[in-house]
Amino acid sequence: MNNLKEQIDPQRLPNHVAIIMDGNGRWAMQQGMERTFGHENGVTSVREAAEAAAEIGIKYLTLYAFSTENWKRPADEVDALMNLLVKTIHSETHTLQKNNIRLKAIGDLGSLRPETRDELFKAIDTTSSNSGMTLILALSYSARWEITEAVKKIAKKVQNNTLRTEEISSSTISDNLTTAGIPDPELLIRTSGEYRISNFLLWQIAYAELYFTSKLWPDFRREDLYEALIDFQSRERRFGQTSLQIKKDQTAN
Ligand code: IPE
Ligand code: IPE
Ligand code: MG
């Protein structure tokens, strides 16, 4: 079958898809270009993935755009990435509006430059009443930073006597992460053939299905998202139970 989209069951879509967009630098180097050329070309892939996900009915799409550790890259690459971010958020706001997409951001946003933050908050504000998909940009994000911040918030509540230690549950932790209120990703995609998580959503992906593709991010197109969704739908998600239990539950429903 060549129409990949038709192979996707709209009733069994993951609620939340997260993507580690990797391989921009290698994509550019392969063509004898500067790494930043790869970042610039990755913007088309972001647009394709976001439009395709919104159109198919995915409710949440989280894109890992810049990690806490990425600040350690050479200053000129960090500069180029931050400038690209400002430019892209500005020029793509109409794409978000057109597709009824609401923008959100997670990460240590206070560490971003004022002009990046301003552009970001402007786009978040402009798109805040859109009711289609929520697009979450992970910027200056790392899961260990996020979990550390959550621990501090929880500790303060205990200190202020607004929370008792015995009351701390798994949902207390979820509710104090930057993703509070957002369902956990059910599908995590990583491009570029690397098989690692690189400090992304460690708590939230406890039961996510992982999908790795060797495609470099600037080559990622809607069909690649469709392939990942088809693969997701072929999996049996057992959550610790046996296959027989899962099949029984399915027939009961
Ligand atoms: C992903 O591509 C984009 C960011 C991390 C900002 P890379 O820049 O990591 O590209 P590779 O992995 O070096 O090819
Ligand atoms: C992960 O990619 C971060 C983003 C995609 C933003 P990296 O390229 O930074 O990850 P490592 O260094 O290969 O693990
Ligand atoms: Mg990389």
Coordinates of N, CA and C and ligand atoms in Angstrom, one line a residue, residues 21-27 35 39 64-67 70 73 77 81 190 192 194 216-217, ligand 1:
M21 N 14.4 15.9 17.8 CA 14.7 16.3 16.4 C 16.3 16.3 16.3
D22 N 16.9 15.3 15.8 CA 18.3 15.2 15.8 C 18.9 15.0 14.4
G23 N 20.1 15.5 14.2 CA 20.8 15.2 13.0 C 21.0 16.4 12.0
N24 N 20.7 17.6 12.5 CA 20.8 18.8 11.6 C 22.2 19.0 11.2
G25 N 23.1 18.9 12.2 CA 24.5 19.2 11.9 C 25.1 18.2 10.9
R26 N 24.8 16.9 11.1 CA 25.3 15.9 10.2 C 24.8 16.1 8.8
W27 N 23.5 16.4 8.7 CA 22.8 16.7 7.4 C 23.6 17.7 6.6
R35 N 27.1 23.7 10.0 CA 26.0 23.0 10.8 C 24.7 23.8 10.9
H39 N 20.3 23.4 10.7 CA 19.2 23.9 11.6 C 18.2 24.7 10.8
Y64 N 11.7 18.6 21.0 CA 12.9 18.9 21.7 C 13.7 19.8 20.8
A65 N 13.8 21.1 21.1 CA 14.4 22.0 20.2 C 15.8 22.5 20.7
F66 N 16.0 22.5 22.0 CA 17.3 23.0 22.6 C 17.4 22.4 24.0
S67 N 18.4 21.7 24.3 CA 18.6 21.1 25.6 C 19.5 22.0 26.5
N70 N 22.8 21.8 25.4 CA 23.2 22.4 24.1 C 23.8 23.8 24.3
R73 N 27.5 24.2 23.4 CA 28.0 24.2 22.0 C 28.8 25.5 21.8
E77 N 27.3 28.7 17.2 CA 26.2 27.9 16.9 C 25.0 28.2 17.8
L81 N 21.4 29.4 16.5 CA 20.1 28.7 16.9 C 19.1 29.6 17.5
R190 N 12.8 9.5 17.8 CA 14.1 10.1 17.7 C 14.7 9.9 16.3
S192 N 17.8 10.5 13.3 CA 19.3 10.5 13.1 C 20.0 9.2 13.6
E194 N 20.4 7.7 16.4 CA 21.0 7.6 17.8 C 19.9 7.0 18.7
L216 N 17.7 11.9 9.0 CA 18.2 13.0 9.7 C 17.1 14.1 9.7
W217 N 17.0 14.9 10.8 CA 15.8 15.7 11.0 C 15.5 16.6 9.8
Ligands
IPE1 C1 19.6 18.6 16.5 O1 20.6 18.5 15.5 C2 19.3 20.1 16.8 C3 19.8 20.5 18.1 C4 20.3 19.7 19.0 C5 19.6 21.9 18.5 P1 22.1 18.5 16.0 O2 22.6 19.9 15.9 O3 22.3 17.8 17.2 O4 22.8 17.7 14.8 P2 23.9 16.5 14.9 O5 23.3 15.5 15.8 O6 25.1 17.1 15.4 O7 24.0 15.9 13.5

